[in-house]
Structures are given as structure tokens and as C-alpha cells.
XYZ file of C-alpha atoms in Angstrom:
423
model
C -61.640 -3.715 -15.723
C -60.158 -1.534 -12.821
C -56.660 -2.933 -11.235
C -55.846 -2.173 -7.303
C -51.582 -3.050 -7.980
C -50.369 -1.448 -10.548
C -46.711 -3.068 -11.791
C -43.655 -0.813 -13.328
C -43.195 -1.264 -16.538
C -47.072 -0.911 -17.947
C -49.026 1.077 -20.042
C -52.333 2.861 -18.475
C -55.147 2.680 -21.324
C -57.639 5.505 -19.638
C -60.947 5.382 -22.459
C -65.067 4.929 -21.463
C -65.824 3.131 -24.566
C -65.309 -0.701 -24.507
C -64.604 -1.501 -28.206
C -61.988 0.868 -27.986
C -60.474 -0.886 -24.692
C -60.595 -3.916 -26.084
C -59.069 -3.205 -29.666
C -55.748 -1.664 -27.867
C -55.608 -3.900 -25.434
C -55.307 -7.112 -27.652
C -52.654 -4.816 -30.068
C -50.652 -3.951 -26.624
C -50.682 -7.569 -25.251
C -49.736 -9.510 -28.297
C -46.791 -7.020 -28.673
C -45.922 -8.837 -25.595
C -46.773 -5.304 -23.274
C -47.976 -5.195 -19.922
C -51.172 -3.151 -19.496
C -53.771 -1.733 -17.085
C -57.139 -0.345 -17.542
C -59.103 2.816 -16.243
C -62.620 3.995 -17.349
C -62.722 7.341 -17.032
C -60.005 9.935 -15.632
C -61.086 9.781 -12.248
C -60.700 6.088 -11.872
C -57.058 6.374 -13.486
C -55.990 9.537 -11.102
C -57.430 7.200 -8.354
C -55.477 4.465 -9.187
C -52.224 6.401 -9.714
C -52.408 8.072 -5.819
C -53.239 4.290 -4.346
C -50.326 2.857 -5.949
C -46.340 4.116 -5.710
C -45.582 1.879 -9.051
C -45.689 4.386 -12.128
C -46.572 3.662 -15.809
C -44.235 4.237 -18.474
C -47.041 5.395 -20.841
C -50.521 6.513 -20.496
C -52.605 6.665 -23.469
C -55.511 9.048 -22.492
C -59.065 9.208 -23.966
C -60.290 13.093 -24.274
C -64.078 12.899 -24.920
C -65.467 10.975 -21.286
C -67.644 11.320 -18.619
C -67.253 13.045 -15.342
C -63.656 14.907 -15.961
C -62.257 14.732 -19.549
C -58.820 13.709 -20.574
C -57.696 17.587 -21.125
C -58.459 17.744 -16.989
C -56.878 14.720 -16.297
C -53.983 15.428 -18.261
C -53.180 18.962 -16.473
C -53.790 16.753 -12.768
C -51.344 14.531 -13.944
C -48.759 17.360 -15.046
C -49.607 19.148 -11.800
C -48.351 16.335 -9.732
C -44.690 15.839 -8.910
C -44.793 12.168 -8.640
C -46.786 12.213 -12.023
C -45.867 14.640 -14.296
C -42.922 13.089 -15.858
C -45.295 10.213 -17.302
C -45.932 10.976 -21.043
C -49.529 10.825 -22.383
C -50.639 10.516 -25.788
C -54.121 11.529 -26.555
C -56.668 9.912 -28.150
C -59.624 11.424 -29.641
C -61.520 11.679 -32.679
C -61.549 15.824 -32.334
C -59.183 15.882 -35.439
C -59.356 20.036 -35.284
C -56.102 21.969 -35.284
C -57.413 23.500 -31.791
C -58.072 20.336 -30.144
C -54.393 18.840 -31.079
C -52.840 22.336 -30.266
C -54.325 22.122 -26.783
C -53.933 18.520 -25.858
C -49.697 19.362 -27.027
C -49.760 22.499 -25.017
C -50.782 20.393 -21.824
C -47.672 18.547 -21.737
C -49.032 15.394 -23.821
C -46.450 13.865 -26.300
C -48.311 12.969 -29.075
C -52.276 12.814 -30.315
C -53.810 9.778 -32.079
C -56.741 10.512 -33.983
C -60.302 7.915 -33.570
C -60.990 6.096 -35.526
C -57.173 4.508 -35.149
C -55.265 1.762 -36.898
C -53.840 -0.775 -34.165
C -50.147 -0.771 -36.141
C -50.346 3.024 -35.831
C -50.608 3.302 -32.087
C -48.551 0.337 -31.800
C -45.792 1.982 -33.706
C -46.050 5.472 -31.255
C -46.346 3.430 -28.492
C -42.934 1.880 -29.228
C -41.478 4.979 -30.352
C -42.107 6.588 -27.106
C -41.138 4.036 -25.080
C -38.018 3.789 -26.775
C -37.406 7.735 -26.096
C -38.323 6.826 -22.379
C -36.243 4.293 -22.158
C -33.624 6.636 -23.666
C -33.987 9.244 -21.267
C -34.345 6.898 -18.555
C -30.598 5.706 -19.559
C -28.925 9.337 -20.033
C -30.295 10.212 -16.481
C -28.800 7.037 -15.161
C -25.663 8.301 -17.114
C -25.441 11.548 -15.935
C -26.283 10.409 -12.129
C -23.550 8.139 -12.446
C -21.253 10.780 -14.059
C -22.222 13.214 -11.265
C -21.541 10.561 -8.427
C -17.826 9.878 -10.381
C -17.199 13.725 -10.233
C -18.212 13.967 -7.052
C -15.889 10.849 -5.841
C -12.935 12.428 -7.396
C -13.378 15.919 -6.349
C -13.674 13.983 -2.722
C -10.834 11.838 -3.445
C -8.624 14.910 -5.116
C -9.465 17.360 -2.359
C -8.755 14.060 0.414
C -5.241 13.833 -1.429
C -4.440 17.275 -1.720
C -5.092 17.273 2.292
C -3.106 14.206 2.682
C 0.077 16.086 0.640
C -0.253 19.429 2.678
C -0.591 17.386 5.728
C 2.852 15.228 5.358
C 4.816 18.179 4.026
C 3.874 20.616 6.831
C 4.674 17.761 9.031
C 7.785 16.796 7.645
C 8.701 20.821 7.404
C 7.876 21.105 10.737
C 9.097 18.364 12.007
C 12.608 19.144 10.469
C 11.979 22.640 11.454
C 11.564 21.898 15.060
C 14.475 18.733 15.146
C 17.036 21.381 13.515
C 16.187 24.258 16.487
C 16.564 21.913 18.908
C 19.992 20.563 17.681
C 21.628 23.729 17.437
C 20.263 24.700 20.827
C 21.600 21.710 22.560
C 25.152 22.945 21.495
C 25.471 25.825 23.058
C 23.074 25.111 25.588
C 25.326 22.193 26.723
C 28.501 24.457 26.832
C 26.820 26.928 28.984
C 24.953 24.268 31.701
C 28.208 22.503 31.964
C 30.323 25.723 32.279
C 28.329 27.495 34.927
C 29.454 24.988 37.875
C 32.820 25.773 37.078
C 31.995 29.748 37.121
C 30.261 29.165 40.489
C 33.737 27.375 41.569
C 36.064 29.857 40.400
C 33.836 32.653 42.114
C 34.530 31.064 45.170
C 38.117 30.737 44.683
C 38.709 34.391 43.548
C 36.242 35.195 46.822
C 38.651 33.181 48.874
C 41.888 35.150 47.543
C 40.533 38.191 48.271
C 39.737 38.010 51.641
C 43.178 36.586 52.508
C 43.986 39.892 50.773
C 41.514 41.984 52.616
C 43.019 40.222 56.120
C 46.635 40.468 55.741
C 47.115 43.413 54.058
C 46.453 46.005 56.167
C 47.463 49.041 54.565
C 46.202 49.567 50.747
C 46.843 52.242 48.450
C 45.002 55.199 47.773
C 44.123 53.434 44.173
C 42.774 50.642 45.791
C 41.010 52.554 48.954
C 39.084 54.494 46.228
C 38.056 51.592 44.227
C 36.569 49.711 47.446
C 34.507 53.348 48.119
C 33.415 52.912 44.520
C 32.902 49.443 44.085
C 30.581 47.039 46.894
C 32.772 44.332 46.517
C 30.730 42.123 48.919
C 27.358 43.185 47.061
C 29.310 41.834 43.652
C 30.319 38.467 44.932
C 26.590 38.040 46.731
C 24.941 39.281 43.282
C 27.173 37.517 41.166
C 26.514 34.279 42.403
C 22.617 34.720 42.330
C 23.593 35.646 38.767
C 24.937 32.493 37.584
C 22.345 30.544 39.483
C 19.677 32.830 37.698
C 21.947 31.303 34.411
C 21.428 28.094 35.382
C 17.972 28.179 35.795
C 17.530 29.287 32.358
C 19.571 26.788 30.848
C 17.716 23.951 32.573
C 14.250 26.027 30.855
C 15.803 25.955 27.678
C 16.593 22.657 28.013
C 13.289 21.359 28.990
C 12.043 23.916 25.864
C 14.665 21.991 23.667
C 13.172 18.253 25.202
C 9.760 19.271 24.565
C 10.548 20.512 20.644
C 11.874 17.166 20.161
C 8.992 15.132 21.713
C 6.747 17.516 19.444
C 8.130 16.034 16.112
C 9.206 13.028 17.066
C 10.639 12.379 13.642
C 11.827 8.494 15.099
C 8.292 7.433 15.455
C 6.842 6.040 12.072
C 4.249 3.278 13.939
C 2.063 3.732 16.656
C 3.486 3.716 20.397
C 2.424 4.350 24.019
C 2.633 7.659 25.011
C 2.020 10.175 27.279
C -0.575 12.400 25.940
C -0.587 14.956 28.823
C 3.370 15.222 27.984
C 2.531 16.283 24.153
C -0.445 19.207 25.347
C 2.155 20.391 27.927
C 4.950 20.645 24.961
C 2.306 22.067 22.616
C 1.546 24.889 25.243
C 5.300 25.322 25.831
C 5.603 25.897 22.323
C 2.594 28.085 22.022
C 3.696 30.089 25.243
C 4.812 33.275 23.742
C 1.179 33.675 22.302
C -0.551 33.460 26.221
C 1.227 36.414 27.356
C -0.058 39.650 27.750
C -0.400 41.703 24.769
C -0.487 45.832 24.706
C -4.113 46.490 26.594
C -4.937 42.742 26.434
C -4.394 40.447 29.004
C -2.442 36.665 29.204
C -4.405 34.049 28.340
C -5.397 32.103 31.521
C -4.958 28.421 30.962
C -6.817 25.960 33.298
C -5.782 22.170 33.289
C -7.868 19.447 35.118
C -5.972 16.356 33.743
C -7.553 13.134 35.005
C -5.762 9.909 35.276
C -5.066 8.072 32.201
C -3.361 5.835 30.757
C -0.658 6.142 28.055
C -2.438 5.516 25.025
C -1.050 3.464 21.239
C -1.055 6.344 18.826
C 0.851 8.270 16.719
C 2.536 11.071 19.280
C 3.431 13.400 16.097
C 0.261 13.471 14.699
C -1.711 14.110 18.003
C 0.775 16.588 18.389
C -0.194 18.645 15.787
C -4.200 18.410 16.624
C -3.144 19.732 19.628
C -1.174 22.371 17.933
C -4.372 23.437 15.816
C -6.851 23.184 18.475
C -4.823 25.635 20.869
C -3.791 27.818 18.202
C -7.416 28.160 17.111
C -8.618 29.119 20.468
C -5.957 31.721 20.892
C -6.830 33.070 17.863
C -10.508 32.869 19.217
C -9.425 34.865 22.369
C -7.209 37.935 21.068
C -10.020 40.748 21.998
C -11.467 38.867 24.929
C -11.521 40.800 28.136
C -10.450 37.208 30.291
C -9.486 35.075 28.214
C -9.443 31.319 29.706
C -8.523 28.084 28.140
C -9.530 24.690 29.741
C -8.415 21.544 28.810
C -9.770 18.436 30.449
C -8.978 14.937 30.361
C -9.982 11.942 31.317
C -11.138 8.261 30.742
C -14.259 6.899 29.593
C -15.435 3.482 28.374
C -11.977 2.432 27.154
C -11.860 6.206 25.192
C -9.400 8.695 26.592
C -10.926 12.023 26.004
C -9.367 15.780 25.683
C -11.620 18.702 25.782
C -10.582 21.970 24.930
C -12.788 24.779 26.034
C -12.214 28.407 25.064
C -14.410 31.126 26.275
C -14.560 33.549 23.085
C -17.609 34.523 21.060
C -18.533 30.965 19.936
C -19.117 29.889 16.312
C -22.711 30.604 14.561
C -24.374 27.519 12.836
C -23.634 28.445 9.669
C -20.186 28.210 10.161
C -20.303 24.675 12.048
C -21.509 23.323 8.838
C -18.658 23.808 7.115
C -15.749 24.215 9.821
C -13.929 20.769 8.943
C -14.421 21.301 5.003
C -11.169 21.490 3.586
C -9.603 24.895 2.512
C -12.570 26.581 4.744
C -12.018 29.702 6.814
C -13.089 32.297 8.524
C -9.758 34.050 8.876
C -8.969 36.619 6.749
C -6.933 36.159 3.310
C -2.985 35.464 4.361
C -3.642 33.924 7.923
C -5.178 30.819 7.546
C -5.149 28.244 4.647
C -8.429 26.520 6.132
C -6.513 22.861 6.500
C -6.076 22.859 10.172
C -9.072 21.489 11.529
C -9.787 19.232 7.955
C -6.396 17.822 8.735
C -6.942 17.521 12.411
C -10.006 15.314 11.530
C -8.215 13.050 9.332
C -5.645 12.336 11.821
C -7.678 12.042 15.043
C -10.433 9.843 12.859
C -8.304 8.233 9.945
C -5.280 7.673 11.647
C -6.401 6.328 15.269
C -10.082 5.638 14.786
C -10.766 8.114 16.971
C -13.722 11.199 16.840
C -12.934 14.848 16.602
C -16.383 16.935 17.403
C -17.001 20.596 18.141
C -19.547 22.248 20.534
C -20.395 25.962 20.191
C -23.240 28.555 20.721
C -22.559 31.696 19.963
C -21.555 34.201 22.856
C -20.905 30.735 24.651
C -17.202 29.855 23.227
C -16.039 26.869 21.697
C -15.689 23.394 23.177
C -13.264 21.282 20.693
C -13.471 16.904 22.019
C -10.811 14.319 21.082
C -11.823 10.668 22.313
C -8.942 8.812 21.117
C -9.363 4.594 21.609
C -6.731 3.419 24.382
C -5.561 0.769 22.033
C -5.935 0.538 17.994
């Protein structure tokens, strides 16, 4: 009897002898086991090829017409989909050579004919139990591997979060402290510059009156006036005070940018102008954009679109801008015409920020691992491998956005940040 549908959990009996088939079928069915039958090797292989279900065990006769049991077993073991199914040979060939050959082909047992039904049943049960145990162990091993993978990922994620929190807290405290320390002396300088300008005017007025009223000068004064260009001093001194005023205003802008960058007071999402965050970050990185030695300054091209304020954690997004812009600067250290382009736009409820550089780009191999925690292409001591991993976590987990990268060797690199307008 041939079957067209094989079901899991059955035993496949392959024998060309009707008497053997009848005895085996009755014995195994009486024990509550499900069976399927094939009358030769070819039909057995055909059944297995045409059906996806696999038997738990194969009872295989050796001496059959067509291909014998040994050849059938060879083909079973050569097929990846059937090679793990246990095979028990059944044969009247009781010589040692035949038994060794059968076992060497991958069979798990050897039953000689004529056989007793109870012996066959006992051997079948042993191998079914062994197969069940093997499956159980495999499942346990897979579950263990899965748990190890999940635990490793969880620990890695926790490590990244801890490092992120520590870095952000340390950076925020440092930046806030620097901004505070700058504010006091800068406030003093800035507020006294107008007073100094008034004093200069008063001194200039008095000296002009002296020049007008005192027509006779002592030799010492005449000599000093020849050596010192008093008119130039008054004119240039006024310019110096004006330059100091502009410089203190510049430092005050930097201080404001530092405070905006850290935003330690913000622990909830607030409406924020992302352009301010980008500009603050560029201001902080300004020293790295300047020309150094034979390398030219990095050109920043801003292509800001009309975007609304975004509901976000501003200090966290500023950290993302810092990581991406710092990476872009690193990629341009030896480029002849270094350029970073920053584009923003509003598209279908998303605010999109693109940061593009014209560096060497990134290889496919590196792209596959770029956002992995602790992965870095920088020399030892120059990178932790956490910047991009933290940036993706901030964008995707904290803001429900997307952070992606597009790059081609020789064509630079583009990072794309997408933030939903409303969280």
C-alpha cells in the first residue's frame, strides 16, 4: 500500500515482502504507532521527495528489487532533508560484513530475519525515545542560545543606555558649569564697556579744552606729543572698545548656545526649534571647522527648509547632531575641498534632517556594522564605538523616529534623521 500524504510522527516501513509488511504493521499498530508503507526503495524515496512531512523512523529492508536497502540508505543520508531520520535495517544477511556495512552507511540498528515482533517493537521504542530525547535536547539548546542572545542584547543595550546617561549627565554638567563661569566675567566686561566709552569721551573733551586754552606748552609736553599720536589713540581706542563689545557679545552667544545644548532643565519633551540645536552644535564645533596647517577650512552649507518646532528632548537630539557632525568632520580631515551640507525639510508629518559630507564614503562591510555598539573604525583611543549606537537609540527609541545612512565609496556619506512632528 502506497500513501500520498505522509504525516509527522509516523514510522515508514520499506519492504517488498507482504508477509513482513503485515507482521510489522500489526505489531506497530497494536502498540499505538502510526505507520506508512513503501514496497521498494524507489517508492520510499519518491514519497519522501513529494511530501514535506518526515517519518520519525524508517524500517528498511536490505534485499529488495531495483535499488537495495544499502543504496536507499545512501540516498537518504545524502539528502539534507532526510539525513537525520534514523534508519533500522531489516535483513536475512546476518554476516558481520553486512552488519558493518549497514552501520557504516548511517543506520542506527540492524534487525535480522526472521524477527520477533516483540524484539522489533522494543528496538523501535528505544530509537523513538532516543530521537525524542535528541529533539528535546536540541530544543533546549536552541532555547538556551536564544536566551543567551537575548540576555547579551539586553546587557549591551543597558550598557549603551548607561554610557549614554553618564556621558549626557557629565557633558551637561560640564557645559552648564562652563557657561555659568563664563557668564560672570563676561557680564562684568560687557556692562563696563559703555562706561569706558563714556570715560574716553570725557577724557577726550578735557584734552581738547587743554589744547585750546593752553597755547604755550612745555618742552616735555611738546616732545611727548611728537612721539605719541594722540588723535590716532583716541580714534583707535574707540575702535578697540567697540571690538571688545562685539567679542563679548560673541562669547555671550556661545554661552547661550552651551546652555541650549545641555538643556539640563528639560526632562520632558518640549517644542523645540531644531535649527537652533544644529547651530549651537556647529558653534561648539567651530574650532574643528577651521583650517589647520595645509588642510583647508571645512565649508558648512546650510539648506534649511521651513520646519515647525518639534516635540522632542532637545538635549538628546543635540547629542545626535554632535555625534553625526563630529563624525563628518573626522571623515573630512584629509579632503582637499571639505564640505558638510545640512538640509532640513518637512515631509508628510516628519521633520527630516540630512547631514552630508564629501569624504571617502563607507564600504559595504562597515555599513553592515556601523550602528553596532562598541564597533568603531577609528584607531585605539580615538573612538568608543558608542556614538552612532547611542544616536540611533535616541532617535528611534526616545523619539519614535528613524536614523539611517546612505554611502558609497568615493561619494561621501549621508545620515538621515526623521523625527515625527508630534510624539
